[in-house]
């Protein structure tokens, strides 16, 4: 499905492929109405998460661009129409056996730095990341404050670089330690990020027994404000204990013996609930499904593997231990998104340690939004983003 035929994508949002390092990177871009090739309006970079695409920003790009900004949203490495040129595999889909090294988060941040220069810019007004795009934006801000003037984290609080640690390459990651503790619960549980890191996850998510459309409709529904949960999101304190994590929804802390499709199947939305969805109609969900069918999900899952599989994939972050984000920072989350609070103490760490400058007014939870705020409540997201960047 060609980008210019995607439903819900405004006609003024253009799609192109740009050579960026070892990538043929797909980007969506929108410009102010008075834009001409010689002008350089201030640049906003929008970074999606998992299982998203540049397309996930479709509802906010034009409102931001008409406010005077050049707005660029890439498909990140491993996602969508972005392709790595020097892959060793001949498979059209990224496989579990391929080299994980390019998917380190610092390398993804380097992709974004290279994108900025490929666009002909030497300054970015704000780098804005949702879900997994949030830590990517965080490392862009941490490493290149000369290039990025401000940063906005969405859905996932940025807690800063890891501590120095022991340097033991055989040590367990924090997620592996947590997952082992969850296995001691009755009944045994597992962490979804560790599950996403397994060899089976791509096939599970790409070929669910209930069908691709039904599964991903359920996934998006349950993590949105449309899901009327009896367990609303709330801070869980600051201590990592297995019993504390039991308060999280089942799609974060899963039954040990179930796949994600098996876990979600009993919670599928009703036909009436689907008909009432206004932010992700079937034809727009189909854009995501076409990418999942064609390219699989392993590229995106590799980002989780680098967090969960081994300390060696985050070894290059040690040099930044103790370093703060010094540029102005903002956080936007959905008030109905458990992702904001899924790691105890993350919000406190972001506001008190990781960021040198995050004002009280710039920690925003949007009512009526879950995990997909740029799609569920685009007007509110645009309002808050413009309020923030106009202060710079």
One Martini backbone bead per residue (centre of mass of N, CA, C, O) as a GRO file, in nm:
protein
  392
    1UNK     BB    1   0.091   0.040   0.028
    2UNK     BB    2   0.083   0.352  -0.051
    3UNK     BB    3   0.116   0.644   0.114
    4UNK     BB    4  -0.084   0.816  -0.080
    5UNK     BB    5  -0.323   0.584   0.007
    6UNK     BB    6  -0.363   0.654   0.297
    7UNK     BB    7  -0.578   0.666   0.530
    8UNK     BB    8  -0.579   0.982   0.699
    9UNK     BB    9  -0.375   1.119   0.506
   10UNK     BB   10  -0.284   1.406   0.433
   11UNK     BB   11  -0.208   1.567   0.137
   12UNK     BB   12   0.031   1.751   0.278
   13UNK     BB   13   0.156   1.476   0.334
   14UNK     BB   14   0.471   1.351   0.268
   15UNK     BB   15   0.650   1.094   0.086
   16UNK     BB   16   0.984   0.949   0.149
   17UNK     BB   17   1.313   0.850   0.050
   18UNK     BB   18   1.610   0.841   0.257
   19UNK     BB   19   1.948   0.870   0.284
   20UNK     BB   20   2.063   0.707   0.599
   21UNK     BB   21   2.328   0.579   0.599
   22UNK     BB   22   2.220   0.234   0.604
   23UNK     BB   23   1.949   0.376   0.509
   24UNK     BB   24   1.617   0.358   0.380
   25UNK     BB   25   1.427   0.624   0.474
   26UNK     BB   26   1.110   0.670   0.588
   27UNK     BB   27   0.912   0.969   0.536
   28UNK     BB   28   0.719   1.218   0.688
   29UNK     BB   29   0.599   1.547   0.564
   30UNK     BB   30   0.551   1.890   0.684
   31UNK     BB   31   0.451   2.227   0.592
   32UNK     BB   32   0.413   2.531   0.565
   33UNK     BB   33   0.221   2.716   0.353
   34UNK     BB   34   0.489   2.918   0.290
   35UNK     BB   35   0.668   2.715   0.175
   36UNK     BB   36   1.011   2.689   0.064
   37UNK     BB   37   1.311   2.555  -0.034
   38UNK     BB   38   1.480   2.802   0.104
   39UNK     BB   39   1.353   2.744   0.359
   40UNK     BB   40   1.385   2.712   0.743
   41UNK     BB   41   1.193   2.585   0.934
   42UNK     BB   42   1.133   2.473   1.217
   43UNK     BB   43   1.210   2.156   1.368
   44UNK     BB   44   1.018   1.852   1.391
   45UNK     BB   45   1.057   1.537   1.561
   46UNK     BB   46   0.889   1.218   1.511
   47UNK     BB   47   0.868   0.931   1.736
   48UNK     BB   48   0.787   0.619   1.738
   49UNK     BB   49   0.664   0.310   1.832
   50UNK     BB   50   0.525   0.015   1.962
   51UNK     BB   51   0.349  -0.082   1.665
   52UNK     BB   52   0.449   0.159   1.489
   53UNK     BB   53   0.450   0.463   1.285
   54UNK     BB   54   0.464   0.745   1.118
   55UNK     BB   55   0.148   0.733   1.079
   56UNK     BB   56   0.077   0.793   1.388
   57UNK     BB   57   0.110   1.126   1.318
   58UNK     BB   58  -0.120   1.225   1.113
   59UNK     BB   59  -0.298   1.422   1.319
   60UNK     BB   60  -0.042   1.641   1.389
   61UNK     BB   61   0.121   1.756   1.144
   62UNK     BB   62  -0.051   1.989   1.029
   63UNK     BB   63  -0.099   2.162   1.285
   64UNK     BB   64   0.208   2.210   1.322
   65UNK     BB   65   0.281   2.329   1.040
   66UNK     BB   66   0.069   2.573   1.049
   67UNK     BB   67   0.260   2.693   1.297
   68UNK     BB   68   0.570   2.690   1.144
   69UNK     BB   69   0.658   2.385   1.085
   70UNK     BB   70   0.874   2.134   1.037
   71UNK     BB   71   0.754   1.793   0.984
   72UNK     BB   72   0.909   1.481   1.097
   73UNK     BB   73   0.841   1.124   1.023
   74UNK     BB   74   0.984   0.826   1.090
   75UNK     BB   75   1.080   0.516   1.015
   76UNK     BB   76   1.224   0.313   1.200
   77UNK     BB   77   1.434   0.089   1.256
   78UNK     BB   78   1.249  -0.202   1.148
   79UNK     BB   79   1.023  -0.020   1.013
   80UNK     BB   80   0.830  -0.042   0.762
   81UNK     BB   81   0.992   0.133   0.487
   82UNK     BB   82   1.248   0.088   0.631
   83UNK     BB   83   1.584   0.007   0.508
   84UNK     BB   84   1.851  -0.206   0.518
   85UNK     BB   85   2.123  -0.246   0.301
   86UNK     BB   86   2.337  -0.461   0.476
   87UNK     BB   87   2.202  -0.721   0.486
   88UNK     BB   88   2.255  -1.071   0.523
   89UNK     BB   89   1.972  -1.125   0.454
   90UNK     BB   90   1.724  -1.232   0.201
   91UNK     BB   91   1.494  -1.168   0.361
   92UNK     BB   92   1.225  -0.963   0.376
   93UNK     BB   93   1.227  -1.043   0.661
   94UNK     BB   94   1.312  -1.003   0.968
   95UNK     BB   95   1.526  -1.192   1.169
   96UNK     BB   96   1.637  -1.333   1.462
   97UNK     BB   97   1.940  -1.405   1.346
   98UNK     BB   98   2.015  -1.133   1.319
   99UNK     BB   99   2.182  -0.864   1.378
  100UNK     BB  100   2.158  -0.660   1.678
  101UNK     BB  101   2.348  -0.409   1.679
  102UNK     BB  102   2.170  -0.185   1.517
  103UNK     BB  103   1.940  -0.180   1.774
  104UNK     BB  104   2.064   0.005   1.942
  105UNK     BB  105   1.972   0.293   2.090
  106UNK     BB  106   2.219   0.466   2.001
  107UNK     BB  107   2.181   0.401   1.697
  108UNK     BB  108   1.900   0.519   1.667
  109UNK     BB  109   1.989   0.804   1.744
  110UNK     BB  110   2.193   0.828   1.510
  111UNK     BB  111   1.981   0.820   1.289
  112UNK     BB  112   1.855   1.097   1.371
  113UNK     BB  113   2.100   1.269   1.329
  114UNK     BB  114   2.134   1.193   1.029
  115UNK     BB  115   1.860   1.300   0.939
  116UNK     BB  116   1.899   1.596   1.001
  117UNK     BB  117   2.138   1.634   0.800
  118UNK     BB  118   1.983   1.525   0.547
  119UNK     BB  119   1.776   1.779   0.571
  120UNK     BB  120   1.972   2.043   0.633
  121UNK     BB  121   2.019   2.048   0.945
  122UNK     BB  122   2.145   2.208   1.278
  123UNK     BB  123   1.843   2.219   1.406
  124UNK     BB  124   1.607   2.132   1.676
  125UNK     BB  125   1.335   2.219   1.844
  126UNK     BB  126   1.207   1.910   1.860
  127UNK     BB  127   1.206   1.595   2.020
  128UNK     BB  128   0.950   1.338   1.969
  129UNK     BB  129   0.848   1.061   2.186
  130UNK     BB  130   0.679   0.749   2.158
  131UNK     BB  131   0.739   0.528   2.362
  132UNK     BB  132   1.018   0.411   2.219
  133UNK     BB  133   1.074   0.708   2.126
  134UNK     BB  134   1.150   0.827   2.401
  135UNK     BB  135   1.443   0.714   2.450
  136UNK     BB  136   1.550   0.816   2.185
  137UNK     BB  137   1.506   1.113   2.251
  138UNK     BB  138   1.677   1.108   2.509
  139UNK     BB  139   1.953   1.044   2.366
  140UNK     BB  140   1.956   1.284   2.185
  141UNK     BB  141   1.956   1.493   2.420
  142UNK     BB  142   2.203   1.387   2.582
  143UNK     BB  143   2.423   1.390   2.337
  144UNK     BB  144   2.272   1.653   2.155
  145UNK     BB  145   2.225   1.967   2.271
  146UNK     BB  146   2.323   2.123   2.007
  147UNK     BB  147   2.076   2.007   1.820
  148UNK     BB  148   1.866   1.985   2.058
  149UNK     BB  149   1.645   2.211   2.222
  150UNK     BB  150   1.424   1.980   2.278
  151UNK     BB  151   1.202   1.753   2.477
  152UNK     BB  152   0.953   1.482   2.423
  153UNK     BB  153   0.775   1.273   2.628
  154UNK     BB  154   0.579   0.970   2.556
  155UNK     BB  155   0.432   0.740   2.790
  156UNK     BB  156   0.757   0.712   2.844
  157UNK     BB  157   0.964   0.747   3.080
  158UNK     BB  158   1.275   0.906   3.130
  159UNK     BB  159   1.557   0.770   3.334
  160UNK     BB  160   1.810   0.744   3.193
  161UNK     BB  161   2.101   0.628   3.236
  162UNK     BB  162   2.273   0.382   3.340
  163UNK     BB  163   2.452   0.241   3.548
  164UNK     BB  164   2.758   0.104   3.551
  165UNK     BB  165   2.813  -0.145   3.700
  166UNK     BB  166   3.006  -0.448   3.657
  167UNK     BB  167   3.063  -0.555   3.343
  168UNK     BB  168   2.911  -0.819   3.318
  169UNK     BB  169   2.810  -1.003   3.037
  170UNK     BB  170   2.646  -1.233   3.227
  171UNK     BB  171   2.451  -1.061   3.332
  172UNK     BB  172   2.152  -0.960   3.434
  173UNK     BB  173   1.894  -0.804   3.356
  174UNK     BB  174   1.643  -0.633   3.491
  175UNK     BB  175   1.423  -0.790   3.335
  176UNK     BB  176   1.521  -1.075   3.408
  177UNK     BB  177   1.493  -1.043   3.713
  178UNK     BB  178   1.193  -0.978   3.711
  179UNK     BB  179   1.095  -1.232   3.564
  180UNK     BB  180   1.194  -1.433   3.778
  181UNK     BB  181   1.011  -1.318   4.003
  182UNK     BB  182   0.736  -1.363   3.855
  183UNK     BB  183   0.768  -1.683   3.859
  184UNK     BB  184   0.694  -1.695   4.184
  185UNK     BB  185   0.419  -1.664   4.141
  186UNK     BB  186   0.053  -1.710   4.211
  187UNK     BB  187   0.066  -1.734   3.934
  188UNK     BB  188   0.279  -1.735   3.695
  189UNK     BB  189   0.481  -1.483   3.544
  190UNK     BB  190   0.545  -1.225   3.285
  191UNK     BB  191   0.724  -1.011   3.089
  192UNK     BB  192   0.659  -0.861   2.793
  193UNK     BB  193   0.954  -0.786   2.709
  194UNK     BB  194   1.062  -1.072   2.731
  195UNK     BB  195   0.866  -1.196   2.534
  196UNK     BB  196   0.949  -1.005   2.291
  197UNK     BB  197   1.254  -1.151   2.300
  198UNK     BB  198   1.161  -1.397   2.166
  199UNK     BB  199   1.154  -1.615   1.896
  200UNK     BB  200   0.820  -1.635   1.897
  201UNK     BB  201   0.686  -1.350   1.884
  202UNK     BB  202   0.654  -1.284   1.584
  203UNK     BB  203   0.465  -1.521   1.514
  204UNK     BB  204   0.247  -1.460   1.720
  205UNK     BB  205   0.184  -1.158   1.609
  206UNK     BB  206   0.156  -1.245   1.290
  207UNK     BB  207  -0.019  -1.538   1.377
  208UNK     BB  208  -0.295  -1.524   1.509
  209UNK     BB  209  -0.570  -1.718   1.578
  210UNK     BB  210  -0.783  -1.462   1.547
  211UNK     BB  211  -0.628  -1.279   1.379
  212UNK     BB  212  -0.487  -0.987   1.294
  213UNK     BB  213  -0.720  -0.786   1.330
  214UNK     BB  214  -0.834  -0.882   1.605
  215UNK     BB  215  -0.579  -0.854   1.771
  216UNK     BB  216  -0.501  -0.547   1.708
  217UNK     BB  217  -0.765  -0.435   1.802
  218UNK     BB  218  -0.736  -0.527   2.095
  219UNK     BB  219  -0.467  -0.394   2.163
  220UNK     BB  220  -0.562  -0.099   2.112
  221UNK     BB  221  -0.807  -0.099   2.298
  222UNK     BB  222  -0.678  -0.178   2.581
  223UNK     BB  223  -0.465   0.087   2.550
  224UNK     BB  224  -0.711   0.260   2.570
  225UNK     BB  225  -0.984   0.464   2.668
  226UNK     BB  226  -1.206   0.255   2.571
  227UNK     BB  227  -1.114   0.095   2.812
  228UNK     BB  228  -1.312   0.003   3.093
  229UNK     BB  229  -1.142  -0.004   3.362
  230UNK     BB  230  -1.115  -0.124   3.706
  231UNK     BB  231  -0.787  -0.045   3.663
  232UNK     BB  232  -0.656   0.232   3.706
  233UNK     BB  233  -0.412   0.433   3.674
  234UNK     BB  234  -0.115   0.430   3.896
  235UNK     BB  235   0.095   0.471   4.126
  236UNK     BB  236   0.353   0.220   4.266
  237UNK     BB  237   0.588   0.362   4.350
  238UNK     BB  238   0.962   0.267   4.399
  239UNK     BB  239   0.942  -0.054   4.421
  240UNK     BB  240   1.077  -0.364   4.329
  241UNK     BB  241   0.808  -0.596   4.320
  242UNK     BB  242   0.618  -0.856   4.232
  243UNK     BB  243   0.346  -0.770   4.373
  244UNK     BB  244   0.331  -0.488   4.250
  245UNK     BB  245   0.303  -0.591   3.946
  246UNK     BB  246   0.013  -0.717   3.978
  247UNK     BB  247  -0.138  -0.437   3.915
  248UNK     BB  248  -0.094  -0.487   3.636
  249UNK     BB  249  -0.174  -0.557   3.344
  250UNK     BB  250  -0.177  -0.850   3.147
  251UNK     BB  251  -0.008  -0.704   2.905
  252UNK     BB  252   0.248  -0.686   3.103
  253UNK     BB  253   0.159  -0.922   3.312
  254UNK     BB  254   0.181  -1.239   3.220
  255UNK     BB  255   0.104  -1.538   3.167
  256UNK     BB  256   0.342  -1.779   3.146
  257UNK     BB  257   0.167  -1.981   2.928
  258UNK     BB  258   0.127  -1.726   2.735
  259UNK     BB  259   0.045  -1.552   2.479
  260UNK     BB  260  -0.064  -1.261   2.367
  261UNK     BB  261  -0.314  -1.362   2.211
  262UNK     BB  262  -0.419  -1.540   2.446
  263UNK     BB  263  -0.442  -1.313   2.659
  264UNK     BB  264  -0.650  -1.120   2.482
  265UNK     BB  265  -0.898  -1.277   2.370
  266UNK     BB  266  -1.110  -1.239   2.617
  267UNK     BB  267  -1.085  -0.897   2.562
  268UNK     BB  268  -1.246  -0.840   2.330
  269UNK     BB  269  -1.418  -0.637   2.155
  270UNK     BB  270  -1.707  -0.538   2.069
  271UNK     BB  271  -1.895  -0.441   1.811
  272UNK     BB  272  -1.982  -0.180   1.952
  273UNK     BB  273  -1.701  -0.078   2.032
  274UNK     BB  274  -1.589  -0.064   1.746
  275UNK     BB  275  -1.809   0.135   1.631
  276UNK     BB  276  -1.713   0.368   1.850
  277UNK     BB  277  -1.460   0.409   1.708
  278UNK     BB  278  -1.275   0.722   1.610
  279UNK     BB  279  -0.937   0.682   1.591
  280UNK     BB  280  -0.948   0.359   1.455
  281UNK     BB  281  -1.032   0.263   1.183
  282UNK     BB  282  -1.017  -0.003   0.979
  283UNK     BB  283  -0.857   0.143   0.744
  284UNK     BB  284  -0.619   0.225   0.939
  285UNK     BB  285  -0.544  -0.047   1.057
  286UNK     BB  286  -0.466  -0.168   0.773
  287UNK     BB  287  -0.193  -0.030   0.750
  288UNK     BB  288  -0.054  -0.191   0.967
  289UNK     BB  289  -0.117  -0.479   0.864
  290UNK     BB  290   0.043  -0.456   0.598
  291UNK     BB  291   0.319  -0.437   0.742
  292UNK     BB  292   0.309  -0.696   0.910
  293UNK     BB  293   0.276  -0.890   0.667
  294UNK     BB  294   0.534  -0.799   0.504
  295UNK     BB  295   0.764  -0.743   0.761
  296UNK     BB  296   0.683  -0.781   1.027
  297UNK     BB  297   0.820  -0.750   1.390
  298UNK     BB  298   1.129  -0.790   1.453
  299UNK     BB  299   1.249  -0.509   1.438
  300UNK     BB  300   1.094  -0.399   1.688
  301UNK     BB  301   1.172  -0.633   1.888
  302UNK     BB  302   1.480  -0.566   1.898
  303UNK     BB  303   1.459  -0.339   2.107
  304UNK     BB  304   1.387  -0.530   2.343
  305UNK     BB  305   1.633  -0.714   2.330
  306UNK     BB  306   1.841  -0.488   2.409
  307UNK     BB  307   1.714  -0.470   2.703
  308UNK     BB  308   1.677  -0.799   2.789
  309UNK     BB  309   1.913  -1.004   2.698
  310UNK     BB  310   2.181  -0.804   2.735
  311UNK     BB  311   2.426  -0.585   2.852
  312UNK     BB  312   2.584  -0.548   2.577
  313UNK     BB  313   2.351  -0.358   2.440
  314UNK     BB  314   2.424  -0.119   2.684
  315UNK     BB  315   2.731  -0.054   2.718
  316UNK     BB  316   2.742   0.235   2.560
  317UNK     BB  317   2.590   0.394   2.810
  318UNK     BB  318   2.796   0.424   3.051
  319UNK     BB  319   2.930   0.705   2.980
  320UNK     BB  320   2.639   0.850   3.086
  321UNK     BB  321   2.657   0.824   3.373
  322UNK     BB  322   2.477   1.083   3.544
  323UNK     BB  323   2.353   1.218   3.309
  324UNK     BB  324   2.171   1.492   3.199
  325UNK     BB  325   1.903   1.655   3.083
  326UNK     BB  326   1.943   2.002   2.984
  327UNK     BB  327   1.710   2.042   2.824
  328UNK     BB  328   1.407   2.105   2.766
  329UNK     BB  329   1.128   1.926   2.922
  330UNK     BB  330   0.864   1.686   2.841
  331UNK     BB  331   0.541   1.537   2.940
  332UNK     BB  332   0.318   1.298   2.772
  333UNK     BB  333   0.005   1.151   2.870
  334UNK     BB  334  -0.228   0.923   2.941
  335UNK     BB  335  -0.461   0.890   3.192
  336UNK     BB  336  -0.523   0.576   3.063
  337UNK     BB  337  -0.206   0.496   3.098
  338UNK     BB  338   0.002   0.247   3.222
  339UNK     BB  339   0.280   0.324   3.096
  340UNK     BB  340   0.356   0.552   3.297
  341UNK     BB  341   0.353   0.317   3.561
  342UNK     BB  342   0.503   0.035   3.502
  343UNK     BB  343   0.753   0.173   3.649
  344UNK     BB  344   0.865   0.211   3.941
  345UNK     BB  345   0.982   0.549   3.965
  346UNK     BB  346   1.001   0.682   3.677
  347UNK     BB  347   0.879   0.960   3.712
  348UNK     BB  348   1.067   1.051   3.941
  349UNK     BB  349   1.333   1.013   3.781
  350UNK     BB  350   1.276   1.210   3.555
  351UNK     BB  351   1.213   1.471   3.737
  352UNK     BB  352   1.468   1.436   3.958
  353UNK     BB  353   1.722   1.327   3.754
  354UNK     BB  354   1.723   1.316   3.430
  355UNK     BB  355   1.602   1.615   3.450
  356UNK     BB  356   1.683   1.952   3.480
  357UNK     BB  357   1.414   2.060   3.291
  358UNK     BB  358   1.091   2.009   3.444
  359UNK     BB  359   0.807   2.144   3.460
  360UNK     BB  360   0.506   2.120   3.600
  361UNK     BB  361   0.346   2.210   3.332
  362UNK     BB  362   0.525   1.966   3.167
  363UNK     BB  363   0.328   1.761   3.313
  364UNK     BB  364   0.106   1.560   3.112
  365UNK     BB  365  -0.236   1.447   3.145
  366UNK     BB  366  -0.471   1.311   2.924
  367UNK     BB  367  -0.788   1.309   2.897
  368UNK     BB  368  -0.911   1.038   2.706
  369UNK     BB  369  -0.626   0.887   2.714
  370UNK     BB  370  -0.398   0.660   2.631
  371UNK     BB  371  -0.133   0.525   2.452
  372UNK     BB  372  -0.259   0.699   2.180
  373UNK     BB  373  -0.268   1.020   2.188
  374UNK     BB  374  -0.215   1.123   1.884
  375UNK     BB  375  -0.496   0.968   1.808
  376UNK     BB  376  -0.709   1.022   2.037
  377UNK     BB  377  -0.575   1.340   2.116
  378UNK     BB  378  -0.454   1.556   1.901
  379UNK     BB  379  -0.538   1.841   1.997
  380UNK     BB  380  -0.400   1.822   2.277
  381UNK     BB  381  -0.118   1.762   2.182
  382UNK     BB  382  -0.079   2.016   2.014
  383UNK     BB  383  -0.129   2.220   2.237
  384UNK     BB  384   0.111   2.130   2.419
  385UNK     BB  385   0.342   2.151   2.218
  386UNK     BB  386   0.309   2.454   2.149
  387UNK     BB  387   0.337   2.565   2.432
  388UNK     BB  388   0.628   2.464   2.465
  389UNK     BB  389   0.784   2.568   2.202
  390UNK     BB  390   0.703   2.876   2.237
  391UNK     BB  391   0.906   2.915   2.493
  392UNK     BB  392   1.202   2.891   2.353
   0.00000   0.00000   0.00000
